[in-house]
Coordinates of C-alpha atoms in Angstrom, one line a residue:
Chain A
X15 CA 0.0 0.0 0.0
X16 CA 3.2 2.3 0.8
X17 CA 4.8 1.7 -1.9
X18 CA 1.6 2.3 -4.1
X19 CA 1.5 5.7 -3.0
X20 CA 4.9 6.1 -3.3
X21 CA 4.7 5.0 -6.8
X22 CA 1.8 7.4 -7.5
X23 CA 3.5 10.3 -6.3
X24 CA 6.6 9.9 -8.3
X25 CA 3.8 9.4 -11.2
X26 CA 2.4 12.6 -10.5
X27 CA 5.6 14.4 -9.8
X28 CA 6.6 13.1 -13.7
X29 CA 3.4 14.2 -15.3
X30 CA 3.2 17.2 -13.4
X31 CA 6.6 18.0 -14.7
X32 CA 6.2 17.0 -18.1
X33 CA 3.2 19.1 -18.3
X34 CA 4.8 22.1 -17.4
X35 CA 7.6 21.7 -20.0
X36 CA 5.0 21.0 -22.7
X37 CA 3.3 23.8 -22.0
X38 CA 6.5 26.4 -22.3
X39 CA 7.7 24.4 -25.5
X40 CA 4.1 24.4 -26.7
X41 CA 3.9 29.0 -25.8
X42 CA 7.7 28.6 -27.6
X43 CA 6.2 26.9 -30.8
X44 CA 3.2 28.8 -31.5
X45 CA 5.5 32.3 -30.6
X46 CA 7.9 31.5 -33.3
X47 CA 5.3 30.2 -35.8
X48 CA 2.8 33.0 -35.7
X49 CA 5.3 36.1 -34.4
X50 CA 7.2 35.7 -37.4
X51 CA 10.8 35.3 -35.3
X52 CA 13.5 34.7 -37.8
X53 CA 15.6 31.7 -36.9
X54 CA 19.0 33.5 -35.8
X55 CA 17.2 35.2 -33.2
X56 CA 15.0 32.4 -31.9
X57 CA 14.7 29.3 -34.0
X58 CA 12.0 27.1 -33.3
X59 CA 12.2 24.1 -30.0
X60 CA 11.8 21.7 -33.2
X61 CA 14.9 23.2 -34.7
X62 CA 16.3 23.2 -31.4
X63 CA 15.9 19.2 -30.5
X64 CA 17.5 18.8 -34.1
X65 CA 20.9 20.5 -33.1
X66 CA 20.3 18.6 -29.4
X67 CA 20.3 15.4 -30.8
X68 CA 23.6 16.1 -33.3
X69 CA 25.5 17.3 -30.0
X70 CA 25.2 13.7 -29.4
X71 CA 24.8 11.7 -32.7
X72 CA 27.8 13.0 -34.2
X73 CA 29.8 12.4 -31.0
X74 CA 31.6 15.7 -30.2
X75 CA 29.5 16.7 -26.9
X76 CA 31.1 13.6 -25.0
X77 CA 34.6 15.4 -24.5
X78 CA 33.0 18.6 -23.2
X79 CA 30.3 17.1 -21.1
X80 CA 33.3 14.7 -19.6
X81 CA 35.1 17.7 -18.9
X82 CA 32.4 19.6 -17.4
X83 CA 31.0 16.9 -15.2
X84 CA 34.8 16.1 -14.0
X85 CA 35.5 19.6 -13.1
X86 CA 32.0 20.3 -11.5
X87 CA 31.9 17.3 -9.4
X88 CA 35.8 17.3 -8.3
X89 CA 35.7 20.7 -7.6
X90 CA 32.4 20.7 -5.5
X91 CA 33.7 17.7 -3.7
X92 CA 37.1 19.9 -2.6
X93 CA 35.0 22.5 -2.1
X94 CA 32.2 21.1 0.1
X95 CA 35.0 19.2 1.9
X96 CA 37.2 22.4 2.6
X97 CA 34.0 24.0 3.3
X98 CA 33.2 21.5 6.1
X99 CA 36.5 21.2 7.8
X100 CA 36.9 25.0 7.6
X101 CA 33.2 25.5 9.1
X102 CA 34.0 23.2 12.2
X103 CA 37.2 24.6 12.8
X104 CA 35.6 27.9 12.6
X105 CA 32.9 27.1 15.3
X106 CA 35.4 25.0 17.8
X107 CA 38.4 28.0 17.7
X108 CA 36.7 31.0 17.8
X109 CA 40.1 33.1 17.1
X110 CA 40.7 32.0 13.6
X111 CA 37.1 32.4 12.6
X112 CA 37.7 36.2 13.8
X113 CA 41.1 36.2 11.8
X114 CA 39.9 34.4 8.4
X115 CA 36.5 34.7 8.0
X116 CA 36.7 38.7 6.3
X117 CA 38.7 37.0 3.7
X118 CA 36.1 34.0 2.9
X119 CA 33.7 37.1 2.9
X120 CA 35.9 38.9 0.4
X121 CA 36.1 36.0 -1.8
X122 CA 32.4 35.4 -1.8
X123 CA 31.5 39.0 -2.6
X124 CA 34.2 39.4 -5.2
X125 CA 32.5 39.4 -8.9
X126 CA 33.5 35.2 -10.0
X127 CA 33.5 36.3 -13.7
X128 CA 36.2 39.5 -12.9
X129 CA 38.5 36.5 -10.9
X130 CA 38.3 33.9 -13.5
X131 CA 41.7 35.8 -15.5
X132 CA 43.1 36.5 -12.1
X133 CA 42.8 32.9 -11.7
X134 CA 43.9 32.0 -15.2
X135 CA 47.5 33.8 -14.8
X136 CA 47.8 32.1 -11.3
X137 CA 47.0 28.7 -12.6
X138 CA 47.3 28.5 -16.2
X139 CA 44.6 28.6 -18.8
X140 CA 44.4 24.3 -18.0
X141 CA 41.8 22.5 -15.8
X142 CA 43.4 23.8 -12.4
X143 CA 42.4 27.3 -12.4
X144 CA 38.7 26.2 -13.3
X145 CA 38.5 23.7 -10.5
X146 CA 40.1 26.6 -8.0
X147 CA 37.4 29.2 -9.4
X148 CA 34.4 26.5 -8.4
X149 CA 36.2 25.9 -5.1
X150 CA 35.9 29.1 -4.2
X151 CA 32.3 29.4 -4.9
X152 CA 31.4 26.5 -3.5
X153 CA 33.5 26.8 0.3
X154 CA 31.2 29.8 1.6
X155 CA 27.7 28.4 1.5
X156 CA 29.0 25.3 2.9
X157 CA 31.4 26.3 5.2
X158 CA 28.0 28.9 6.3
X159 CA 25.5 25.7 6.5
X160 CA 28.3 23.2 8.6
X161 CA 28.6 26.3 11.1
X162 CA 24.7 27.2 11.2
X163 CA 24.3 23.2 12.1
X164 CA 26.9 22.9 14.4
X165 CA 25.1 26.0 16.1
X166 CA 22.1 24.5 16.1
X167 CA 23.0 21.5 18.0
X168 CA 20.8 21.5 21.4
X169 CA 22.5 22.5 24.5
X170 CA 21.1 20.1 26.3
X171 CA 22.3 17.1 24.0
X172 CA 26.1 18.2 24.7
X173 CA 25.4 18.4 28.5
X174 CA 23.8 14.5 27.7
X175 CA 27.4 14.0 25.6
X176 CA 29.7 15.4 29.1
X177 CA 27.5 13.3 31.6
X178 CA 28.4 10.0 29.3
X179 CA 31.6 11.2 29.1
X180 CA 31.9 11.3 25.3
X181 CA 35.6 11.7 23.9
X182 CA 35.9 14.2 21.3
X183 CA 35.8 11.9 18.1
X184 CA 32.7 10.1 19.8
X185 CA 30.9 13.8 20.1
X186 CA 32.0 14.7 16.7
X187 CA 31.1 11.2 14.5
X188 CA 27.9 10.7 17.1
X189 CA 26.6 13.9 17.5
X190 CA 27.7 16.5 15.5
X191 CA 28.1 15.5 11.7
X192 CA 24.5 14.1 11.9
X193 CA 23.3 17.2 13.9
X194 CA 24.4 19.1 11.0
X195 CA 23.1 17.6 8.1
X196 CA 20.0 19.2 7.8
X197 CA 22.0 22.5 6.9
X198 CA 25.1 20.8 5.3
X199 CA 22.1 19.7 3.2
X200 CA 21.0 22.9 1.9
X201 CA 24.3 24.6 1.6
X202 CA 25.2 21.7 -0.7
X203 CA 22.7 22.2 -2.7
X204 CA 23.2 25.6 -3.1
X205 CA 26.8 24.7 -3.6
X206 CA 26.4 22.1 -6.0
X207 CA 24.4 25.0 -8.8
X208 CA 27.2 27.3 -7.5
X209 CA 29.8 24.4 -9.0
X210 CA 28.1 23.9 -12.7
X211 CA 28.0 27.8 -13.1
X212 CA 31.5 28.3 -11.6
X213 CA 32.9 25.6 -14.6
X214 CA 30.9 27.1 -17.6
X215 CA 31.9 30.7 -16.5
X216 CA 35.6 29.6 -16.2
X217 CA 35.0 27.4 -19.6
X218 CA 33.5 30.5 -21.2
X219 CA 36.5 32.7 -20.6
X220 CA 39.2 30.2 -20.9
X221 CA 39.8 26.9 -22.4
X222 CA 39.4 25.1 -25.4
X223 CA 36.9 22.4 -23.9
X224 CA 33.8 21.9 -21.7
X225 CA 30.1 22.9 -22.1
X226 CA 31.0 26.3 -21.6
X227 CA 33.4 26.5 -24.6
X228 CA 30.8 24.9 -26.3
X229 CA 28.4 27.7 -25.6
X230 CA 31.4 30.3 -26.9
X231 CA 32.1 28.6 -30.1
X232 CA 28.4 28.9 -30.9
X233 CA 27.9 32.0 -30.0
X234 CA 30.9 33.7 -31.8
X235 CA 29.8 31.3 -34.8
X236 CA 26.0 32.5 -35.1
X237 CA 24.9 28.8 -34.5
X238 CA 21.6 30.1 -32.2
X239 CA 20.8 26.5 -32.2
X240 CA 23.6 25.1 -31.1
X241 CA 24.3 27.9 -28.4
X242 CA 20.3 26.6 -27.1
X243 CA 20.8 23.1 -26.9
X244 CA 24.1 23.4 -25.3
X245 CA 22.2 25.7 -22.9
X246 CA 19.5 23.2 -22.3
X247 CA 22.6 20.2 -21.9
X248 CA 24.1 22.9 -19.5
X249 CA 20.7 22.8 -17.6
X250 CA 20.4 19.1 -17.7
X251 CA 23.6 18.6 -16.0
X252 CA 22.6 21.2 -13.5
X253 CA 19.3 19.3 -13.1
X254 CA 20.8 15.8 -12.6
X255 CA 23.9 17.0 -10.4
X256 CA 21.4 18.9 -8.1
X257 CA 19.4 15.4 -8.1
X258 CA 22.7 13.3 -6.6
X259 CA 23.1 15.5 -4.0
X260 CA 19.4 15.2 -3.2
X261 CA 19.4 11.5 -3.5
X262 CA 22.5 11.4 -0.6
X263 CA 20.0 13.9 1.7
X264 CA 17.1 11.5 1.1
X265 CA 19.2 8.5 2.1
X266 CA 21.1 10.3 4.9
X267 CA 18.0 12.5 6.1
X268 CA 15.5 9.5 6.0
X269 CA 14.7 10.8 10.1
X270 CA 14.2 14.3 9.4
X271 CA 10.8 15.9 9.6
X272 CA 10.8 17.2 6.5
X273 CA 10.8 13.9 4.8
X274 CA 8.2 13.2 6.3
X275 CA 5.4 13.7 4.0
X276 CA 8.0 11.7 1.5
X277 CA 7.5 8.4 2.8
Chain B
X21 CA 24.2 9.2 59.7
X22 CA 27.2 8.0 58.3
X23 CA 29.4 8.8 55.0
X24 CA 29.1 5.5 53.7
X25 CA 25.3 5.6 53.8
X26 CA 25.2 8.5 51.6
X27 CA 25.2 8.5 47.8
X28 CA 25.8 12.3 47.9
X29 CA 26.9 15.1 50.5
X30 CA 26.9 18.4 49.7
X31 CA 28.7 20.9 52.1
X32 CA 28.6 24.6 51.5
X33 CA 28.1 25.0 48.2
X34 CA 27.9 28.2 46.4
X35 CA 27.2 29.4 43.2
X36 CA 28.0 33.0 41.8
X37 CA 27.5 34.2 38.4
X38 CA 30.3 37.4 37.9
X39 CA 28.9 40.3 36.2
X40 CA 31.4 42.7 34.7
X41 CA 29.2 45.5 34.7
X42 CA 26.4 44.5 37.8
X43 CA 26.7 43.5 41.0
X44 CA 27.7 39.3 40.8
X45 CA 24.5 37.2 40.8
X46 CA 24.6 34.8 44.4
X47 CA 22.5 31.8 42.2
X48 CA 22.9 29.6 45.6
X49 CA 23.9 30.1 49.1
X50 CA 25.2 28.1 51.7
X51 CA 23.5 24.5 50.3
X52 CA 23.7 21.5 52.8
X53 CA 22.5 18.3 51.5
X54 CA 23.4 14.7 51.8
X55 CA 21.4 12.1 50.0
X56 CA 21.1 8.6 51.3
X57 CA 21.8 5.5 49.1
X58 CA 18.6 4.4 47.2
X59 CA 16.9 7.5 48.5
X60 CA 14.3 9.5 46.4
X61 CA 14.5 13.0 46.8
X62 CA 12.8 15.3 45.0
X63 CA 13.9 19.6 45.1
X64 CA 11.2 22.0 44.5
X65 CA 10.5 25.6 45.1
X66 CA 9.5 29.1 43.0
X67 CA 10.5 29.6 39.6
X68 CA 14.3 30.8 39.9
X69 CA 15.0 29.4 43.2
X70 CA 18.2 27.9 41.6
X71 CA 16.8 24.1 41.6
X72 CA 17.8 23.2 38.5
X73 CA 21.2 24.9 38.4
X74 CA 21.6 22.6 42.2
X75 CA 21.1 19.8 39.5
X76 CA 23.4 20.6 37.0
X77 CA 26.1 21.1 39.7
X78 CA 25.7 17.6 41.4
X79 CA 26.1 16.7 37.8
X80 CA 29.4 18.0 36.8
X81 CA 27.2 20.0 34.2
X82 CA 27.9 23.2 36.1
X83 CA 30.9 24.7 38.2
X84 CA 30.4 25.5 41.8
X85 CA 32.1 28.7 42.9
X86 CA 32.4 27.1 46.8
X87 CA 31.7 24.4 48.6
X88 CA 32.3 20.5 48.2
X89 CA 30.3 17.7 47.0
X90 CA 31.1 14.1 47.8
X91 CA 30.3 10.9 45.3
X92 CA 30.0 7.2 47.1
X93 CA 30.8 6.2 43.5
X94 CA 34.9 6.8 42.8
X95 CA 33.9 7.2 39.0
X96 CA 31.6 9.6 39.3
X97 CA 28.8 7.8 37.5
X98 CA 25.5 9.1 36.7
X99 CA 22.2 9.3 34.4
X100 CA 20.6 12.8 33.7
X101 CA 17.2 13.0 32.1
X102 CA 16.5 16.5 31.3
X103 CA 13.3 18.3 30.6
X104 CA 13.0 17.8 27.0
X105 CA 13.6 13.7 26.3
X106 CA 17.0 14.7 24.1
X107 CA 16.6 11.7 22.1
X108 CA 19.0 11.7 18.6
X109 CA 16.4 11.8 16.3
X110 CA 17.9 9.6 13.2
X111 CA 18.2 7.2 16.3
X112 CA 15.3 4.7 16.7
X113 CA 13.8 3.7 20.7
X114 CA 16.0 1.4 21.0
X115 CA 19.3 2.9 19.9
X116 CA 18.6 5.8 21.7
X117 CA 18.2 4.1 25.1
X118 CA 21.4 1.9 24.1
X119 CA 23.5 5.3 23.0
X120 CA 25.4 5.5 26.5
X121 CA 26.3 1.7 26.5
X122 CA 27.4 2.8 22.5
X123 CA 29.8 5.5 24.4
X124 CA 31.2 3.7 26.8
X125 CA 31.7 0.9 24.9
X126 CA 29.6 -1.4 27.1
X127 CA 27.9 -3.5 24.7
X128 CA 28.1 -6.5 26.2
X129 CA 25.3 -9.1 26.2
X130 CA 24.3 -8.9 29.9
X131 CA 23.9 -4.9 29.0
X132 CA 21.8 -6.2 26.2
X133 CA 19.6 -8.1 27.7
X134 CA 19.5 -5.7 31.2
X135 CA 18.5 -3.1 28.1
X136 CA 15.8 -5.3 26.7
X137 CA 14.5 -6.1 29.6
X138 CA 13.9 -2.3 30.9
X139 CA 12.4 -1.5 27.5
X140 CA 9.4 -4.7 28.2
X141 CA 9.3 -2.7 32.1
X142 CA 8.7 0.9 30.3
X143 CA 6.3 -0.5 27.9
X144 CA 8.3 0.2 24.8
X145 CA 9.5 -2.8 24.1
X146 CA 7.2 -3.0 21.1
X147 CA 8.4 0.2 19.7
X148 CA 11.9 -0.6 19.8
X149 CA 12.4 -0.3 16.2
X150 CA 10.1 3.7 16.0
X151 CA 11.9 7.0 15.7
X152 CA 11.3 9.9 17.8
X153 CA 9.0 11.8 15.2
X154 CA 6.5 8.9 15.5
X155 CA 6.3 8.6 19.4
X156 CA 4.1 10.9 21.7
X157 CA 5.6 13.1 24.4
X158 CA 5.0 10.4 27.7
X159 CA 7.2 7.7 25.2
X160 CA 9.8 9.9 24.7
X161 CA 10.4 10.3 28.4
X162 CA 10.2 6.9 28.9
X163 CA 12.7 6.3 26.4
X164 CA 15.4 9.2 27.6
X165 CA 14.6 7.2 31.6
X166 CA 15.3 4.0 30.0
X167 CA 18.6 5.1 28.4
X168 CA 19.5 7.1 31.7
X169 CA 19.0 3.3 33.9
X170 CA 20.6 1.0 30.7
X171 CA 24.3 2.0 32.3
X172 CA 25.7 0.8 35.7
X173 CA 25.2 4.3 37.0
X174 CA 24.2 4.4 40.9
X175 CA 22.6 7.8 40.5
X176 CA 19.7 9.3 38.7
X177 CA 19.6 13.2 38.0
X178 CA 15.7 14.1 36.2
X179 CA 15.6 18.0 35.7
X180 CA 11.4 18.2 35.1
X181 CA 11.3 15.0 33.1
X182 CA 7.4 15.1 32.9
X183 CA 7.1 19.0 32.9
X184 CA 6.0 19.4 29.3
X185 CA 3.2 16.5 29.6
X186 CA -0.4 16.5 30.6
X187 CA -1.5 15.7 34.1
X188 CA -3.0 12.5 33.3
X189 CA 0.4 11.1 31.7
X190 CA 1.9 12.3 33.8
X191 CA 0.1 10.9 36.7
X192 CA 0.8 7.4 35.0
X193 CA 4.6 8.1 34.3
X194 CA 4.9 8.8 37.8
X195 CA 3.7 5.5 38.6
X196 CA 5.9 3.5 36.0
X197 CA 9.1 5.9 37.3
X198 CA 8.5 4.4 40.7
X199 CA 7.8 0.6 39.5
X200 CA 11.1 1.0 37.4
X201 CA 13.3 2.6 40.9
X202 CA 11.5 -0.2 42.8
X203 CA 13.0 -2.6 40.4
X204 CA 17.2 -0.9 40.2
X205 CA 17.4 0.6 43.3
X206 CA 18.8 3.8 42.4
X207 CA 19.4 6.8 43.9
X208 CA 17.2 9.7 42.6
X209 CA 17.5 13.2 42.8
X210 CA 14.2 14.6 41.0
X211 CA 13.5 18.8 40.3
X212 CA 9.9 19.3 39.8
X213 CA 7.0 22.0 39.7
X214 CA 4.7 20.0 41.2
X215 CA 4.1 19.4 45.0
X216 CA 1.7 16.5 44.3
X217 CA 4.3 15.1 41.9
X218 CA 7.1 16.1 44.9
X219 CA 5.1 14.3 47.7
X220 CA 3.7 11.3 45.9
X221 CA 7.4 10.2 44.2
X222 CA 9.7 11.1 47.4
X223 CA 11.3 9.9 50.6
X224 CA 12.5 13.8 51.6
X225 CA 11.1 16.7 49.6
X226 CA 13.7 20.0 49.7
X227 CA 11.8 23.3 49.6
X228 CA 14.2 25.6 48.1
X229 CA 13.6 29.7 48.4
X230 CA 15.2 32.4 46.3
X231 CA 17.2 35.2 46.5
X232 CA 19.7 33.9 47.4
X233 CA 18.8 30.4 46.2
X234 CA 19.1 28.0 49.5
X235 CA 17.3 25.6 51.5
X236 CA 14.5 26.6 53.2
X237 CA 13.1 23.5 54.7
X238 CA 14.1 19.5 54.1
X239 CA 10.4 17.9 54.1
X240 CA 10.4 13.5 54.9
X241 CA 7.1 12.1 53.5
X242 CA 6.1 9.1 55.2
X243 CA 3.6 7.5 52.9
X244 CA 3.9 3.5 52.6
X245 CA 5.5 2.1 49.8
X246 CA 4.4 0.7 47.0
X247 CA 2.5 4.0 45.9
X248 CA 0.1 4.0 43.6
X249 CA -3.4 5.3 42.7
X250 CA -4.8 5.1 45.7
X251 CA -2.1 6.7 47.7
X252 CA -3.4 10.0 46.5
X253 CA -6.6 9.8 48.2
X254 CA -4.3 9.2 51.7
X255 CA -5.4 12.1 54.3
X256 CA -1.4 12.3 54.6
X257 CA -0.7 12.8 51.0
X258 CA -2.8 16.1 51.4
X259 CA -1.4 17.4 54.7
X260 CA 2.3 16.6 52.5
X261 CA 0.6 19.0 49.5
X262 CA -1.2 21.5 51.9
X263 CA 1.6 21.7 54.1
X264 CA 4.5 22.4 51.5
X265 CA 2.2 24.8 49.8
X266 CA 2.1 27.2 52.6
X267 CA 6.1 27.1 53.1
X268 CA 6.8 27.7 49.5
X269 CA 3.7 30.5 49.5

């Protein structure tokens, strides 16, 4: 019976969905048709799908998307795990949260897209000065979510920890990750749409591969086509990266009471 | 009375809060207190009267700021059960009442099976496998008493364990707390609101007063044990209520 339910919902989550597409590619359709809307300026979703599907039929997405994925998911894993130690080291010594935190803020308010050549002359124009650029732009919100969890953690629950006499790796691996996932949660996710724009920013201004080159080449080349189904690709990765991370908080968060009307 | 009797004694003890910019807060004053082995005592007293923070201190949760307190048990072992259950919520019932055996590495089977067997005495024995979310408030304190009792721990510390729950559960809970007690022969200090819950639970009920927070008066109820229902509706048990009610005022 559950699992019927369960099944429906998903069900109705896909149709839903697929409804609301249909219904922008359906406005899209009849716009171009009827408005008159020469192709270079907005060709048709038909058109579109065509260029789409040669992305991947002739074969010469599969570099760039391998290039993107790598770079978005190794740099949001350094940066989510950077983010984490920095945020709990942060909330346990109070003097170098004081001393370093102005710079994290510095970096975060910094425009990305003004660091990227910055980044490119420290680095090299290669695939370290991307990753470094999505680093950065993932740490903050995490390292922000870790401390807001670790904050959040009941006092009464550490005074439980001192009566058992709970040693230090025992409070953190017991308590405190677990405490904090809830907000490591929704930093990550913020964090993980921080990552895919960090790469095709940094592909976009340097870099002969990756979606975001992709996007470039089409551009400078009038291929309106091409430069929309690489945006859609772009948003497709987005989608299904965004998706892992909420597959892990599903698995990990299975207690919480927001997944509660999941089950 | 001798020091061996005595789980706790308590001489002197002070507690200050220092204020940089106001005069220092005197939180308690001059406390006195020793608590027999397998004794229930239960504090109570006006809203600030420093009750709790006594608690904390015979807990090691809190510093004092003068005074001694003495432990029959070398290691210093206790259970606290504070006002809300604590219970880890990705834990389930049992896990959670098995997290201080987890700590201290006590997993053996004979903690097992003592573990087990206070779960069928609390009634939760069927909900071993339920998460916090799904359990109602009286469970949940059942389940942060269990875990308290599942160590070897000679003393019981319960800062308002039923404060948040209606009077009729309680009324029950009360009931159970004493069947479990009856059963491990621990020593339980108890901080409560209520006089009724103060006189039907204890041996010696301490009426504390405030400003400074001290003891004003150390209470013995004399009501045959086992209590139950019935022992409500005993002439004494009123006298006890009436009695502490016009002290604490």
């Amino acid at each position: 019976m559950k699992n019927r339910s369960k099944l429906q919902k998903i069900a109705s989550g896909i149709w839903e969905y697929t409804l609301s597409i249909g219904i922008f590619i359906a406005f899209w359709f009849v716009y171009v048709r009827f408005a008159d809307v020469p192709a270079y300026i907005l060709p048709s979703p038909g058109v579109v799908w065509i260029s789409f599907v040669d992305l991947f039929r002739t074969g010469m997405v599969w570099p760039h998307l391998w290039t993107t994925s790598y770079e978005v998911l190794f740099g949001f894993f350094i940066g989510s795990l950077l983010g984490m130690i920095l945020g709990y080291i942060f909330i346990k010594i109070d003097f170098l949260k004081v001393a370093l935190m102005p710079y994290l803020i510095f970096l975060q308010t910094a425009p990305k897209i003004a660091l990227v050549p910055l980044f490119v002359i420290w680095f090299g124009i290669g695939i370290v000065s991307k990753i470094v650029l999505i680093i950065s732009m993932v740490i903050f919100p995490v390292l922000s979510g870790m401390m807001l969890g670790l904050d959040s953690i009941p006092a009464d629950v550490r005074n439980l920890l001192k009566v058992l006499k709970a040693n230090r790796w025992q409070v953190f691996s017991q308590v405190e990750i677990k405490y904090s996932l809830p907000a490591l949660f929704s930093s990550l996710k913020i964090g993980i749409v921080q990552a895919v724009i960090g790469a095709i920013v940094a592909e976009w201004m340097s870099g002969k591969q990756g979606l975001g080159y992709i996007l470039t080449y089409a551009s400078s080349t009038y291929k309106i086509s091409m430069l929309l189904a690489g945006i859609v690709l772009t948003i497709l990765l987005g989608i299904a990266t965004y998706e892992m991370v909420n597959i892990f908080e599903n698995k990990l968060l299975y207690w919480h009471e927001s997944k509660r009307n999941q089950e | 009375m001798g020091q061996k009797e005595n789980d706790v004694v308590i001489r002197d003890l002070d507690k200050i809060y220092g204020n940089l910019l106001k005069e220092d807060t005197v939180a308690l004053k001059g406390i006195n207190l020793s608590i027999k082995k397998g004794e229930f005592v239960s504090i109570i007293g006006p809203s600030g009267c420093g009750k709790s923070t006594l608690l904390k201190i015979i807990g090691g949760l809190e510093k004092l700021s003068a005074g001694t307190i003495e432990y029959s048990d070398p290691e210093n072992r206790l259970g606290f059960v504070f006002q809300d259950s604590v219970l880890l919520p990705w834990k389930n019932v049992r896990e959670n009442a098995e997290f201080p055996l987890v700590i201290q590495k006590k997993q053996t089977k004979e903690n097992e099976e003592k573990l087990d067997a206070l779960l069928d005495l609390a009634g939760l024995k069927e909900f071993s496998s339920a998460l916090p979310r799904e359990l109602s408030g009286g469970m949940k304190s059942r389940v942060s008493i269990v875990r308290a009792l599942s160590y070897d721990a000679p003393l019981l510390l319960m800062d308002e364990p039923f404060g948040a729950l209606d009077a009729l559960t309680r009324d029950h809970l009360n009931i159970e707390l004493l069947k479990i007690w009856s059963k491990t022969n621990k020593t339980i200090i108890f901080v409560t609101h209520s006089i009724e819950e103060a006189v039907f639970l204890s041996d010696r009920v301490i009426v504390m007063a405030t400003r400074p927070g001290r003891i004003r008066e150390i209470v013995p109820i004399d009501l045959t044990r086992p209590r139950d229902e019935d022992s409500r509706n005993d002439s004494k048990f009123g006298e006890y209520c009436r009695y502490l009610r016009e002290i604490i005022g």
